[in-house]
PDB file of C-alpha atoms in Angstrom:
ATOM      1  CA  UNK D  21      35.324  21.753  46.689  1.00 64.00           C
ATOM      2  CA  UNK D  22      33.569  18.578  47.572  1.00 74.00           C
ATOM      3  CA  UNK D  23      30.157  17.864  47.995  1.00 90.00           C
ATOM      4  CA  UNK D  24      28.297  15.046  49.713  1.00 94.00           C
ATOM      5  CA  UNK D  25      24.190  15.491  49.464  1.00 96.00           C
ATOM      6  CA  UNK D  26      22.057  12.980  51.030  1.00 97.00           C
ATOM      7  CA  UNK D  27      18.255  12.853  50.128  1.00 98.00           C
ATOM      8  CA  UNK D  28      15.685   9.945  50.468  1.00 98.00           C
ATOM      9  CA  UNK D  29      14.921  10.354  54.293  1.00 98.00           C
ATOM     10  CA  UNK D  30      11.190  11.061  55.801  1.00 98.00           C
ATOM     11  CA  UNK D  31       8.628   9.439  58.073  1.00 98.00           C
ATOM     12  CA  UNK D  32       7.677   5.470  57.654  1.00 98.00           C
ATOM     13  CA  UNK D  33       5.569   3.799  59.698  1.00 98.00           C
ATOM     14  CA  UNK D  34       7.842   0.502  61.954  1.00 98.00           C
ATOM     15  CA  UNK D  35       8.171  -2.104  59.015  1.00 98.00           C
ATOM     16  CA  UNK D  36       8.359  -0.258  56.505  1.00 98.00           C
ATOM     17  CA  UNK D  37      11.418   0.449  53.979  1.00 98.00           C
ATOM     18  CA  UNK D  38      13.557   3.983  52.853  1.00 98.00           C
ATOM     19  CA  UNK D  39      16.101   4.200  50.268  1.00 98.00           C
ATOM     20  CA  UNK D  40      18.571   7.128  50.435  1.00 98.00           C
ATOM     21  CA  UNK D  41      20.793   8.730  48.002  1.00 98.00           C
ATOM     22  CA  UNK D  42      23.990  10.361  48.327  1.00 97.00           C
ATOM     23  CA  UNK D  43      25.085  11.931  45.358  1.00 95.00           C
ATOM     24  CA  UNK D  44      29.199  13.173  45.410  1.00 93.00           C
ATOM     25  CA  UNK D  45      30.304  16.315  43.482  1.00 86.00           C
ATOM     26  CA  UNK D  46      33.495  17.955  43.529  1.00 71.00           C
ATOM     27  CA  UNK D  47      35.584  15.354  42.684  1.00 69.00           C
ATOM     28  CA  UNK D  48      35.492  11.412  41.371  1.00 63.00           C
ATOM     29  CA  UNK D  49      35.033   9.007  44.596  1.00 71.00           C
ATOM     30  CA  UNK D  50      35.431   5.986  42.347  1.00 73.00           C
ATOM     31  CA  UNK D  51      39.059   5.650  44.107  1.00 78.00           C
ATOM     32  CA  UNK D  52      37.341   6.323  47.283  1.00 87.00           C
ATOM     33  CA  UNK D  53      36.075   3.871  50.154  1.00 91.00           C
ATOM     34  CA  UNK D  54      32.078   5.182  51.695  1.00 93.00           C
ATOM     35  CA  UNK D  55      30.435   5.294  54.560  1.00 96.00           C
ATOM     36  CA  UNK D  56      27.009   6.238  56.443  1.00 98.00           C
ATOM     37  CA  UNK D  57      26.403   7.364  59.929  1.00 98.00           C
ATOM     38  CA  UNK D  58      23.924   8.017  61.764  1.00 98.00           C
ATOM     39  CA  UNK D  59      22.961  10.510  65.011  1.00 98.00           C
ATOM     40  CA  UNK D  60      19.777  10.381  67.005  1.00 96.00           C
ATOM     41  CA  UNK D  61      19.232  12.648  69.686  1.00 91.00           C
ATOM     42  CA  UNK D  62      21.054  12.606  73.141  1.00 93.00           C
ATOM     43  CA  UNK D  63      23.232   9.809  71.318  1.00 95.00           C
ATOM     44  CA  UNK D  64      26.891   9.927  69.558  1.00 95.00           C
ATOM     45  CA  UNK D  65      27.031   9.527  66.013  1.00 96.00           C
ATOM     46  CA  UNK D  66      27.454   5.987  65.356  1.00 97.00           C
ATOM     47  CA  UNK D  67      28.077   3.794  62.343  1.00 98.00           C
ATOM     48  CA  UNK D  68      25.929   2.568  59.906  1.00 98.00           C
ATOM     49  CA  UNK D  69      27.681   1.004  57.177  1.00 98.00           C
ATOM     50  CA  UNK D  70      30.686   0.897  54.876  1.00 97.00           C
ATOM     51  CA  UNK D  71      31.563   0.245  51.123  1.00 96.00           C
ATOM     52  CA  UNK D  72      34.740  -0.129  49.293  1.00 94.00           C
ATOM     53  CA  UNK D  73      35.604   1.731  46.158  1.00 90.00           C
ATOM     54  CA  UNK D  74      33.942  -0.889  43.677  1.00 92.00           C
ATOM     55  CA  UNK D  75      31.144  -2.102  46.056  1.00 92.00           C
ATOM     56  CA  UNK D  76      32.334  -5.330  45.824  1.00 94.00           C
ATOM     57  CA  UNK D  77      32.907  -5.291  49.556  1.00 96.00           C
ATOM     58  CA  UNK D  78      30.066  -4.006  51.955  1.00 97.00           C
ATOM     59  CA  UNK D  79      30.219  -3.911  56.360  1.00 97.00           C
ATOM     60  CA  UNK D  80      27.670  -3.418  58.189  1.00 98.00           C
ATOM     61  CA  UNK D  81      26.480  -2.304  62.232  1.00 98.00           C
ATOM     62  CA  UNK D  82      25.413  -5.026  63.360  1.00 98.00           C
ATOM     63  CA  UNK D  83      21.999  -3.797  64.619  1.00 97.00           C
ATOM     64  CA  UNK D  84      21.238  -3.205  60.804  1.00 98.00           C
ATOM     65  CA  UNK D  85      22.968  -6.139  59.500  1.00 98.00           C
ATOM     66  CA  UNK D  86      20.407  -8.361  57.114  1.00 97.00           C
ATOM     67  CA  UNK D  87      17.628  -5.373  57.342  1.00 98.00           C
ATOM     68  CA  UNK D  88      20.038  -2.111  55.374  1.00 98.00           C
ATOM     69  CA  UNK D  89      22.219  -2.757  52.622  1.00 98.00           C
ATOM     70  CA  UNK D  90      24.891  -0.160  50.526  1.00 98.00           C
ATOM     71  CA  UNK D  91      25.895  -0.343  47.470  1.00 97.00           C
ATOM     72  CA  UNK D  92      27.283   2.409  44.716  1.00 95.00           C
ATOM     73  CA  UNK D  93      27.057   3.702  41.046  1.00 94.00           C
ATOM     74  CA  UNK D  94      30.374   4.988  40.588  1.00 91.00           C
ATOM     75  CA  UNK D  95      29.154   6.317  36.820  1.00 91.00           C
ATOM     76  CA  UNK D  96      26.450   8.414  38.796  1.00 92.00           C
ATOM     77  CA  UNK D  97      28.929   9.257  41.458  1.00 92.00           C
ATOM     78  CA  UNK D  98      25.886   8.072  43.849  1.00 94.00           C
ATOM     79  CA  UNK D  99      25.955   6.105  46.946  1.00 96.00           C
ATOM     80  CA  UNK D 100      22.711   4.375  48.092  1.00 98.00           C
ATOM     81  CA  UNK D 101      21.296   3.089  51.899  1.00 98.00           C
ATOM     82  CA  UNK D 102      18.242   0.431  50.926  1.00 98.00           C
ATOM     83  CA  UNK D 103      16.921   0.169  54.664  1.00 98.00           C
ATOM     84  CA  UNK D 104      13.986  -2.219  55.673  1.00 98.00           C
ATOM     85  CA  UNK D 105      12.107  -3.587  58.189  1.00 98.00           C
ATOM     86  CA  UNK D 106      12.813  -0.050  59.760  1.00 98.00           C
ATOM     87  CA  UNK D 107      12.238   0.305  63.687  1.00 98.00           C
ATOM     88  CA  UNK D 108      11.772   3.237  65.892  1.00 97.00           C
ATOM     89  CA  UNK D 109      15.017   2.819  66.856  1.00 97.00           C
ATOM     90  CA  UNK D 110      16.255   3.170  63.497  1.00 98.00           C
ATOM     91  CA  UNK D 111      15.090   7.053  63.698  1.00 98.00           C
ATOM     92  CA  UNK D 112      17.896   9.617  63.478  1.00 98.00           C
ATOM     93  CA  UNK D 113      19.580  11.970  60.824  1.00 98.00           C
ATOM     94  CA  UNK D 114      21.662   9.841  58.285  1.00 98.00           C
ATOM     95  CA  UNK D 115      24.578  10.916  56.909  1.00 98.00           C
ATOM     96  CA  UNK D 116      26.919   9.828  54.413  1.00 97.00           C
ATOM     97  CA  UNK D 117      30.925   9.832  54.387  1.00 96.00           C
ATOM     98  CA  UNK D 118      33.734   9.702  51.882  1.00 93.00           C
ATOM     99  CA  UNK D 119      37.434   9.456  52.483  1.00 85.00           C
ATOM    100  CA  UNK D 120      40.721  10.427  50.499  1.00 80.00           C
ATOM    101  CA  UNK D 121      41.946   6.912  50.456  1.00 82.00           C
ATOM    102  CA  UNK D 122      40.595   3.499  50.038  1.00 85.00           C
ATOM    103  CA  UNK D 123      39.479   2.845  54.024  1.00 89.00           C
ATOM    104  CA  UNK D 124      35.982   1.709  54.453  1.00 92.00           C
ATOM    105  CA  UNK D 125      35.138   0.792  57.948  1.00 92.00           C
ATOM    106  CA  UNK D 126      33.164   2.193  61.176  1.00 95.00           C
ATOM    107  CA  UNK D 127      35.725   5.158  62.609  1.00 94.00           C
ATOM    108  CA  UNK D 128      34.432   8.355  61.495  1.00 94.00           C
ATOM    109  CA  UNK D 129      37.781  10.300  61.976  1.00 93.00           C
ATOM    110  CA  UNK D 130      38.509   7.980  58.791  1.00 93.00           C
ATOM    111  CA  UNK D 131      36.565   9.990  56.656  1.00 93.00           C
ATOM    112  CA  UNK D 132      37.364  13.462  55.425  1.00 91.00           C
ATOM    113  CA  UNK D 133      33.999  15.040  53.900  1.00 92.00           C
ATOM    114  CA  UNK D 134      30.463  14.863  54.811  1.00 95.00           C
ATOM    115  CA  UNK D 135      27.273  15.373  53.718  1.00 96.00           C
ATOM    116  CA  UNK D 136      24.587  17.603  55.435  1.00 97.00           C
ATOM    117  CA  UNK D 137      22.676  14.686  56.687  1.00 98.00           C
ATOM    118  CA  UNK D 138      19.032  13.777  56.112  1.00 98.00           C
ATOM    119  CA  UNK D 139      15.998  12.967  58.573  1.00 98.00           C
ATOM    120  CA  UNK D 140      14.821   9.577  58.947  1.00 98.00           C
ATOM    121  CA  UNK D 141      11.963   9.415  61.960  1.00 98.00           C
ATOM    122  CA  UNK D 142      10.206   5.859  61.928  1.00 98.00           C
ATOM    123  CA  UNK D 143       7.139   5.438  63.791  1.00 97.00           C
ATOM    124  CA  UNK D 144       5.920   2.606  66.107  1.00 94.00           C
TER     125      UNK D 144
END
């Protein structure tokens, strides 16, 4: 069984910075390209960001682009969201993403598991 569990989220005041975790059990996901998503009320999920298997290749949205980077410790099985200069805008649950195969990219239906998703409310 796989398991995706995100952790990190919580309230920050409009400039300020959250790193979250998403730690992978179940199965190795050092073969495996990563994602996170995000879904804010009365919105559809939308993408965040992506990471290849090595995290030697990174994509980003491109209303976090220069403000959120990924990146991945494949000995810890952990994937990591460093986000600054949060907005209001930013607020939403976060999830994280893995696939079977090697995609990395912004479609969703790429991406077989899920984790339960963690809060992330940023205040003006």
């Amino acid at each position: 069984q796989v398991q995706l569990v995100e952790s990190g989220g919580g309230l920050v005041q409009a400039g300020g910075s959250l790193r979250l975790s998403c730690a992978a059990s179940g199965r190795t996901f050092i073969s495996s390209g990563m994602g996170w998503f995000r879904h804010a009320p009365g919105k559809e999920r939308e993408y965040v960001a992506a990471i290849n298997w090595s995290g030697g290749s990174t994509y980003y949205a491109d209303y976090v682009k220069g403000r959120f980077t990924t990146s991945r410790d494949n000995a810890k099985n952990t994937l990591y969201l460093q986000m600054n200069s949060l907005k209001p805008e930013d607020t939403a649950v976060y999830y994280c993403a893995a696939g079977s195969g090697s995609y990395y990219g912004p479609s969703r239906y790429e991406y077989d598991y899920w984790g339960q998703g963690t809060q992330v409310t940023v205040s003006s």
